[in-house]
Every structure is written in structure tokens, then in C-alpha cells.
Coordinates of C-alpha atoms in Angstrom, one line a residue:
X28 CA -90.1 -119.9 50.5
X29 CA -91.0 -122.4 47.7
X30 CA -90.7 -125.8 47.8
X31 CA -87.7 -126.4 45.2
X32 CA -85.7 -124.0 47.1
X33 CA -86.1 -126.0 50.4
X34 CA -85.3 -128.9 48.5
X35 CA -82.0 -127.1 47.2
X36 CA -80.7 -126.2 50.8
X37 CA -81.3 -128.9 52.3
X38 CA -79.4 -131.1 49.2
X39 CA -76.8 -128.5 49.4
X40 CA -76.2 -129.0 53.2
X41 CA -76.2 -132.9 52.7
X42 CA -73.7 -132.6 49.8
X43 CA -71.2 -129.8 51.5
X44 CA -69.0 -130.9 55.1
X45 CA -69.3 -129.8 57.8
X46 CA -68.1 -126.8 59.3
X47 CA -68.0 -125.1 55.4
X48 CA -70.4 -122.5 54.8
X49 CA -71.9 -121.3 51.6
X50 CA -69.9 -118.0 50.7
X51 CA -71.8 -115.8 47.8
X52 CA -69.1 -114.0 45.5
X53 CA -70.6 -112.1 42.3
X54 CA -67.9 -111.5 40.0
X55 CA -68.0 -109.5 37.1
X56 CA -68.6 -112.1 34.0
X57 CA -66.8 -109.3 30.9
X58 CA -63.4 -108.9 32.8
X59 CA -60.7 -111.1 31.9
X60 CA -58.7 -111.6 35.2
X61 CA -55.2 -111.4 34.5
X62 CA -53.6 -112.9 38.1
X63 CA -55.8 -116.4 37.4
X64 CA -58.3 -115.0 40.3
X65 CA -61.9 -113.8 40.4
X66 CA -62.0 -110.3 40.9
X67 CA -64.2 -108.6 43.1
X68 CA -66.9 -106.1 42.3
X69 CA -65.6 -102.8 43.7
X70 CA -69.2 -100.9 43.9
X71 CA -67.4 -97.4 45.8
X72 CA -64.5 -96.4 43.8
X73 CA -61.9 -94.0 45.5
X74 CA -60.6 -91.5 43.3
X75 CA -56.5 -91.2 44.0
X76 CA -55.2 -88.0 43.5
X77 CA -51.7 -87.5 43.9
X78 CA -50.5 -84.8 46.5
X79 CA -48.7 -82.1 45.0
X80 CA -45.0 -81.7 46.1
X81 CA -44.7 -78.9 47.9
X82 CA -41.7 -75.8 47.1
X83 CA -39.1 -75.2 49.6
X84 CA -38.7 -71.3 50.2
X85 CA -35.3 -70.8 52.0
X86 CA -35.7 -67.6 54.3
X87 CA -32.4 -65.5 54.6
X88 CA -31.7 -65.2 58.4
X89 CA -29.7 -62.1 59.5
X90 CA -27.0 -62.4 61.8
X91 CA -27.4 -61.5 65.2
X92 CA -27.6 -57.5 65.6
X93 CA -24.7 -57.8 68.8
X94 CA -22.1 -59.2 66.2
X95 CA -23.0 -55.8 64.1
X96 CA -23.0 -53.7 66.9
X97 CA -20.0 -50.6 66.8
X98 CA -17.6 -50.6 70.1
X99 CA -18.4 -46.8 70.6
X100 CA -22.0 -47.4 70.4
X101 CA -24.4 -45.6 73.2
X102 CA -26.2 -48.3 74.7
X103 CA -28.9 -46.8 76.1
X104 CA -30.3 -46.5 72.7
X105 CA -29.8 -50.1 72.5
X106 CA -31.8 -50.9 75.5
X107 CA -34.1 -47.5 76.9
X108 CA -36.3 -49.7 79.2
X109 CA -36.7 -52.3 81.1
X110 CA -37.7 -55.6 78.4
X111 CA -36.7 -59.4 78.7
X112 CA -33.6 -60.4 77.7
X113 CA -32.6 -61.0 74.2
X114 CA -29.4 -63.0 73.3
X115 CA -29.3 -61.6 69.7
X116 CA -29.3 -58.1 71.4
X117 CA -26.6 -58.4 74.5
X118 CA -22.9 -58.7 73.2
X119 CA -22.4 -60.4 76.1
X120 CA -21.3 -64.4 77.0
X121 CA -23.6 -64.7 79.5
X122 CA -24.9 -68.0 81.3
X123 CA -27.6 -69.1 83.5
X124 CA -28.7 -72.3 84.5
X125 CA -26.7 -75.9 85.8
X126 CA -26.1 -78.6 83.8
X127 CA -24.0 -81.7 85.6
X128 CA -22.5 -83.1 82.9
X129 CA -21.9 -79.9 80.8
X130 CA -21.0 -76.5 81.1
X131 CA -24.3 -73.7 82.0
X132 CA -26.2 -73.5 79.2
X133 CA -25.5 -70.1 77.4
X134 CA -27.8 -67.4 76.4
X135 CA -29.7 -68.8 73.2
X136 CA -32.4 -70.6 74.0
X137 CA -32.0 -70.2 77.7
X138 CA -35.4 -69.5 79.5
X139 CA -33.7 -69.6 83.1
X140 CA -32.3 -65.7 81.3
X141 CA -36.3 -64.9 80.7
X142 CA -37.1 -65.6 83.8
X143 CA -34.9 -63.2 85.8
X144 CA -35.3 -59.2 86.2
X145 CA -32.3 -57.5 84.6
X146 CA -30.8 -54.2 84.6
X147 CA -29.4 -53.9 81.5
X148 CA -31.1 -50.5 81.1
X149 CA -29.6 -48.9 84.4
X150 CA -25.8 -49.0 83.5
X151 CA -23.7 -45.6 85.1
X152 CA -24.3 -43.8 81.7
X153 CA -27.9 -44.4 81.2
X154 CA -28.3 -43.4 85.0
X155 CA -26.3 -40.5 84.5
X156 CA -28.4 -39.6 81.5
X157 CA -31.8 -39.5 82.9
X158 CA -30.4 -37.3 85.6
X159 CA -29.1 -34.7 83.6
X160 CA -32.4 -34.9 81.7
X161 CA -34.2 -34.6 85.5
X162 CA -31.9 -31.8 86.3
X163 CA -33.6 -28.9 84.8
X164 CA -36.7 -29.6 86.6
X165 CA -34.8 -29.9 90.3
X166 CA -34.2 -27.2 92.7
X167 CA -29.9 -27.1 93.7
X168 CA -29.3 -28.7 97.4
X169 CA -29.4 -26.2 100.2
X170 CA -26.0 -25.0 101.3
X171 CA -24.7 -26.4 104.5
X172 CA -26.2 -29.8 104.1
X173 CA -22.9 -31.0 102.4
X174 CA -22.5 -34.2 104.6
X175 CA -25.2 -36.5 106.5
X176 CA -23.8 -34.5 110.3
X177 CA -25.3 -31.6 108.8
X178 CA -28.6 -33.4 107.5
X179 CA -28.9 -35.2 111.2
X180 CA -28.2 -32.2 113.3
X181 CA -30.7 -30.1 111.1
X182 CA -33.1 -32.6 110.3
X183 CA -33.3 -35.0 113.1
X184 CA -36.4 -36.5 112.7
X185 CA -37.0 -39.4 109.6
X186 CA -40.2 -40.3 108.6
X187 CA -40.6 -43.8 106.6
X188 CA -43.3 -44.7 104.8
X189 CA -44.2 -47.4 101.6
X190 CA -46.2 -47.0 98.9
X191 CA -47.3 -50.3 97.3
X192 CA -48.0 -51.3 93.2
X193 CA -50.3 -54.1 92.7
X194 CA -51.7 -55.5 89.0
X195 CA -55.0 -55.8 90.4
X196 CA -58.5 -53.8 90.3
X197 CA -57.6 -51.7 93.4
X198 CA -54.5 -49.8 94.4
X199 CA -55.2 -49.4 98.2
X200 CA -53.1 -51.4 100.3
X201 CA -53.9 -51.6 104.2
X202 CA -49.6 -51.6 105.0
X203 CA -49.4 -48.2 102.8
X204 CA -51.2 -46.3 105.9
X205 CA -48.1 -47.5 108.1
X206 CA -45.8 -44.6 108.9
X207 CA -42.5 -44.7 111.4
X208 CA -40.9 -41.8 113.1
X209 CA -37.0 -42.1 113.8
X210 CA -35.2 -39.6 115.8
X211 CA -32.2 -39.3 118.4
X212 CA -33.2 -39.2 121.7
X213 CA -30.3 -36.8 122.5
X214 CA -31.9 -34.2 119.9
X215 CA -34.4 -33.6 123.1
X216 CA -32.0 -32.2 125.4
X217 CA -33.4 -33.8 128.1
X218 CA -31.8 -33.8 131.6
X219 CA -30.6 -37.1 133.2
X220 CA -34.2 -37.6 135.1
X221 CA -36.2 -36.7 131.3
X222 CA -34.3 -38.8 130.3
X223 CA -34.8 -41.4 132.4
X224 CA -38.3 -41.2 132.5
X225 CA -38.8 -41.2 128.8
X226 CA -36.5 -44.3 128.3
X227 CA -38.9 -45.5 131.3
X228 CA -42.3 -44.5 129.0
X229 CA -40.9 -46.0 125.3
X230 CA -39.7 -49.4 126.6
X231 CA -38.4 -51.3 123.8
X232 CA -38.8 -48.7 121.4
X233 CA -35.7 -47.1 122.2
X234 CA -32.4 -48.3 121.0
X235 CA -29.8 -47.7 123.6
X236 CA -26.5 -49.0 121.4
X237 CA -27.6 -46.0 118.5
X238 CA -30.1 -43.8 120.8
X239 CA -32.4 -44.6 118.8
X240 CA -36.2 -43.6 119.2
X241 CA -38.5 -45.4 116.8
X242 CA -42.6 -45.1 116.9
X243 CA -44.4 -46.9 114.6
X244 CA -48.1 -45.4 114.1
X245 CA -50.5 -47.8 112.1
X246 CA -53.2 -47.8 113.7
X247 CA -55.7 -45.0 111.9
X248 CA -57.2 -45.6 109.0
X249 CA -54.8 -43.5 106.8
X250 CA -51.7 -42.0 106.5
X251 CA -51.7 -38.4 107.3
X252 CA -53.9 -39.4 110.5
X253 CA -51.1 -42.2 111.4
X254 CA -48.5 -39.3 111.0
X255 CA -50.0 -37.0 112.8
X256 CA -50.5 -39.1 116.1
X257 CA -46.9 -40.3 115.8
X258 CA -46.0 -36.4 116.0
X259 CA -48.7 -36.4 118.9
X260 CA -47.4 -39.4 121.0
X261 CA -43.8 -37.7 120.3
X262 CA -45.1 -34.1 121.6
X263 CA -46.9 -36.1 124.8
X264 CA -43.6 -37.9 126.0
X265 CA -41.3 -35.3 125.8
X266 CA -43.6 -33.0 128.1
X267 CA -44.5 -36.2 130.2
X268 CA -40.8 -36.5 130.7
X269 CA -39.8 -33.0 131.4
X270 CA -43.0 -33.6 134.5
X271 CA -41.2 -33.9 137.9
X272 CA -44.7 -35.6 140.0
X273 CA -44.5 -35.8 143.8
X274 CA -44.6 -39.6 143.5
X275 CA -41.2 -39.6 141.8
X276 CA -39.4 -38.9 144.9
X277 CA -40.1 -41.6 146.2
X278 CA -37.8 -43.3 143.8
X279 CA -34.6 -44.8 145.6
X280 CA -31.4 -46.3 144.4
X281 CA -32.8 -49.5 144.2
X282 CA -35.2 -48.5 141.2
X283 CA -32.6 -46.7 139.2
X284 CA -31.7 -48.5 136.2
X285 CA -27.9 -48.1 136.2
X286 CA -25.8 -47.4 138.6
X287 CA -24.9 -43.4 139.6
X288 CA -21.5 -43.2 140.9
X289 CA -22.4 -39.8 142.7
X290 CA -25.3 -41.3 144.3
X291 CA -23.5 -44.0 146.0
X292 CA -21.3 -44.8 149.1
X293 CA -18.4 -45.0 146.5
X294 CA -18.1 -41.5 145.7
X295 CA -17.9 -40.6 149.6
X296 CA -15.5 -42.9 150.7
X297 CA -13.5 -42.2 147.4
X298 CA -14.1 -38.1 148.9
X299 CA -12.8 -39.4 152.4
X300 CA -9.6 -41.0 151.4
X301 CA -8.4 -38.1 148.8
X302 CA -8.8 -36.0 151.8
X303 CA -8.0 -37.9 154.5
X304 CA -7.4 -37.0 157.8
X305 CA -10.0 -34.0 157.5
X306 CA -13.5 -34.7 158.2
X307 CA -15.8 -35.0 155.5
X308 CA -19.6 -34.0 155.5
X309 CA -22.5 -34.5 152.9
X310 CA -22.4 -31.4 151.4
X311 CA -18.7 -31.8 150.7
X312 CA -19.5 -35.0 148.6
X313 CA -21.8 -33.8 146.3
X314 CA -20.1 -30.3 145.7
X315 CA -16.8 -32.1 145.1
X316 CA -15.8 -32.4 141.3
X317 CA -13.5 -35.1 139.7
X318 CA -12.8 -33.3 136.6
X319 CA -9.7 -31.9 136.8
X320 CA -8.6 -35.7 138.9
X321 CA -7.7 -38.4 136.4
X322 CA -7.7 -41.2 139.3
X323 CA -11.0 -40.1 140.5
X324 CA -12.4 -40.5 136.7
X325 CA -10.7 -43.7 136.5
X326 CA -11.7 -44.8 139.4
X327 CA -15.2 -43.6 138.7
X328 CA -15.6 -45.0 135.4
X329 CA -14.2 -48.6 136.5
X330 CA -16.4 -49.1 139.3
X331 CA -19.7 -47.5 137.1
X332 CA -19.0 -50.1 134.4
X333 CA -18.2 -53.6 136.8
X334 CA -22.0 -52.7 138.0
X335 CA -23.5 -52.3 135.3
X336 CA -22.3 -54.6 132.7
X337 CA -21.6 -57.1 135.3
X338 CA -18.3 -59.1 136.6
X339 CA -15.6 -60.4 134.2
X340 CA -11.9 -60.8 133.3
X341 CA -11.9 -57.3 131.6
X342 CA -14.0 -54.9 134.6
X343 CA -12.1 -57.5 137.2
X344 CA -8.5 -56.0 136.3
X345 CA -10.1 -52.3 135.1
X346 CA -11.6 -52.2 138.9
X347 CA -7.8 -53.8 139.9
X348 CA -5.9 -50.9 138.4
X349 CA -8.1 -48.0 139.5
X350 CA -8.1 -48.9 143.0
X351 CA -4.2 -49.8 143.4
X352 CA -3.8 -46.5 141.9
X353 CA -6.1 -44.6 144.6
X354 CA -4.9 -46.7 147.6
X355 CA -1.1 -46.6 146.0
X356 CA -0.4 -43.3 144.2
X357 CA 3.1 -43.5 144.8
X358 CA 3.3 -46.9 143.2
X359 CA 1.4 -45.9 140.0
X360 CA 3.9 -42.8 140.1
X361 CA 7.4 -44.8 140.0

């Protein structure tokens, strides 16, 4: 830096207040400023273009195809398949949804409509035309099968099993392999001590208030092998149970799981009165029959069910009547 200019900055710093900088400002010395103000040199210029103004296209919206829709129309060429609901399409009012200040919100626009299964495509005549479309390529029902008695007493056993649709690489589901065998447990014809000993062997697989058996097989790897030990274990306990061992009789009142009445004291004292003052033995008890003696059913049913379901106002005054009317025919009579 010379000399002179030195000289000039310092002069100009003794000459200028302080806290007022030096501010350089080139101007352009042709212009003629119009506003009484320097101008300032713009060395970038933008270029303004104005935007064009853009056209307006209307679009002609059609009205909704269920306010076109004929009365006598067949619906199921409306809606063939299952598909997510469409307001434009159903000529219906329908709402979904909850709105506290409002009404529900109605079907345009609603996504709470979207979101649900409907089945819009199963109505009575669509149903009714895919069977007669099925029909030609079904056999016609067996005669004498005309009510579910007939199905039951010809078919007793049922056989349930799922099959399982997944959205995923593999179709195989571990619960498809689960099959369960149903059948009546009078089907077997089993006398009272098969019986007994097969209620005995199930557990709580039998139902006593439908007599009910139900085995449930999952324990093979697949299907057919789960069926066919179900059909096994069914085969195993009907034989087990038509098995008298020697061990079994050893089995005395006290292990029966409901009372007998014709194994009991109450039949033979029931024996001595009706034929009272004759002298009663053993085998008069067990070959005497109370079939054709309505007091002795009475009697018989009364006591049977106060032991078994237990004591209360209803088996109390059942057991009343039946024995006023053994120990006082003539009573009941008048």
C-alpha cells in the first residue's frame, strides 16, 4: 500500500464520526434517476415471464347408475361376485358409522361401508341361480332320507373336519389334520353293563343330556391317519365294552354310578308289602315284574330319581305321593 493512500484513510477516519463506516456504492453515471435516488447496478438480471392462464375443462359427470337402474332388473347381473361396496351401484339408503351430533354418515364417502364383508351377491335369487346352474352336475337325494330321523338312524356316525385358506406361500395348516367322530351311544346296542363300562372308558367324552359320543383324533400327522384311529379307538371300546373280565364281579353297589332300583332293598320290601302276608324269597324279587303295576312304576321311578339327582322340594313330594299311594291304596282310590 502506498504512502498517499495511508495518508487518505487515515484523514478520512479523522474527518468521518465515529461509529459511521465507509459504504462503497457504484452507480451507473448515463441513467437519469427518476425517484431523486441513486440506482443500483443490477449485474444478474432475472428475466419475468408471465405464467400462462391456464383453461378450465369442465368434465360431464353421469349420474349415479342406481338412480338409472329398472325396478324389474335381475340383480345378479348387477353384482355376480363378491367386490367392495359401491354407493353409485346399491339403490339402497344404507348407513354405517356414529356420528354424536348427527345422523350416521350415509353411503358416499363412507369407508366404515369398505371396510365390512357384504353379501350383496348372495340374495335368495342369485342363490337359487347358481343352484339350478349346479344341478345338472348333482346326483338326486336317495329316497328314504326325506327327514334328518332317517339321516341319523341310517347314518349315525358324523365326521367333522376343516379345511383352512391362507394368503401365504404354504397352504398346509397343522389344525386341517384334526378330525372328530360323533355318534349316539344308543346306535351300539349295548346292554346296561356295555354300557356302563363304555361310559366308564370315554369319561368326559360322552354327553349324557344328548348321548352323545364325541372323539377327537389329532394326534397323527395327517388326516386320513387321524381318521382312521378315531374309527380304531371306536372299534376298541365297543368290544372292550361288550368284555365281561372276572375282576368285574367284584363290582358292588357301592361302585355303581346310579342307583338300580332292582338291585336294592327297595324293590324287595316294595315285593313284600304288594304281597303281604305270603312269604317272599330272592328269587321271587328278581322274577317279579312291575310292568303291568302303575304304583310299582311310580313308586319305582320316584325313589330312582330322589337318589340320583339328590333331595329337593320337587323328588321330596314325588317320593310323598308314591309311597302314600303304596302304603294307602284305598286313599289314592276315593
Amino acid at each position: 500500500m502506498s504512502a498517499l493512500q495511508t495518508a487518505l484513510r487515515r484523514t478520512t477516519a479523522v474527518m468521518m464520526p465515529s461509529g459511521i463506516h465507509p459504504v462503497r456504492v457504484w452507480c451507473s453515471t448515463k441513467a437519469v434517476p427518476t425517484d431523486g435516488k441513486f440506482r443500483v447496478l443490477d449485474l444478474k438480471k432475472k428475466s419475468f415471464v408471465p405464467n400462462a392462464k391456464k383453461k378450465y375443462i369442465k368434465t360431464i359427470t353421469l349420474p349415479p347408475r342406481s338412480l338409472r337402474m329398472p325396478v324389474d332388473q335381475d340383480w345378479s347381473n348387477v353384482w355376480p361376485g363378491p367386490r367392495t361396496f359401491h354407493p353409485a351401484t346399491v339403490p339402497l339408503a344404507v348407513r354405517q358409522g356414529y356420528d354424536q351430533k348427527r345422523a350416521s354418515p350415509g353411503k358416499y364417502g363412507n369407508a366404515e361401508l369398505m371396510k365390512i364383508p357384504n353379501f350383496l351377491h348372495l340374495t335368495p335369487p342369485a342363490v337359487k341361480k347358481h343352484c339350478s346352474a349346479l344341478k345338472q352336475f348333482c346326483t338326486e337325494w336317495p329316497k328314504g332320507l326325506e327327514t334328518d330321523e332317517d339321516c341319523d338312524r341310517h347314518f349315525p356316525m358324523t365326521t367333522i373336519t376343516t379345511d383352512y385358506c391362507h394368503s401365504s406361500p404354504t397352504i398346509k395348516d397343522p389344525k386341517a389334520r384334526i378330525v372328530t367322530i360323533k355318534v349316539k351311544l344308543s346306535t351300539f346296542n349295548l346292554d346296561k353293563h356295555a354300557r356302563d363300562k363304555m361310559i366308564r372308558l370315554v369319561g368326559d367324552r360322552y354327553d349324557e343330556e344328548t348321548d352323545m359320543l364325541t372323539i377327537v383324533t389329532d394326534r397323527c400327522p395327517t388326516r386320513k391317519q387321524n381318521y382312521d384311529y378315531g374309527i380304531y379307538v371306536l372299534t376298541a371300546l365297543y368290544h372292550e365294552s361288550n368284555t365281561f373280565e372276572e375282576w368285574e364281579r367284584q363290582k358292588q353297589e357301592a361302585d355303581m354310578e346310579h342307583y338300580i332300583w332292582e338291585n336294592n332293598p327297595s324293590k324287595k320290601a316294595y315285593v313284600t308289602l304288594t304281597r303281604w302276608p305270603q312269604k317272599v324269597s330272592d328269587d321271587d324279587v328278581k322274577s317279579h315284574s312291575i310292568d303291568d303295576d302303575t304304583v310299582g312304576q311310580k313308586y319305582k321311578e320316584a325313589v330312582t330319581e330322589l337318589l340320583n339327582n339328590g333331595e329337593d322340594t320337587y323328588t321330596l313330594n314325588k317320593y310323598k305321593e308314591a309311597a302314600l299311594a303304596v302304603l294307602l291304596p284305598q286313599n289314592i282310590q276315593s
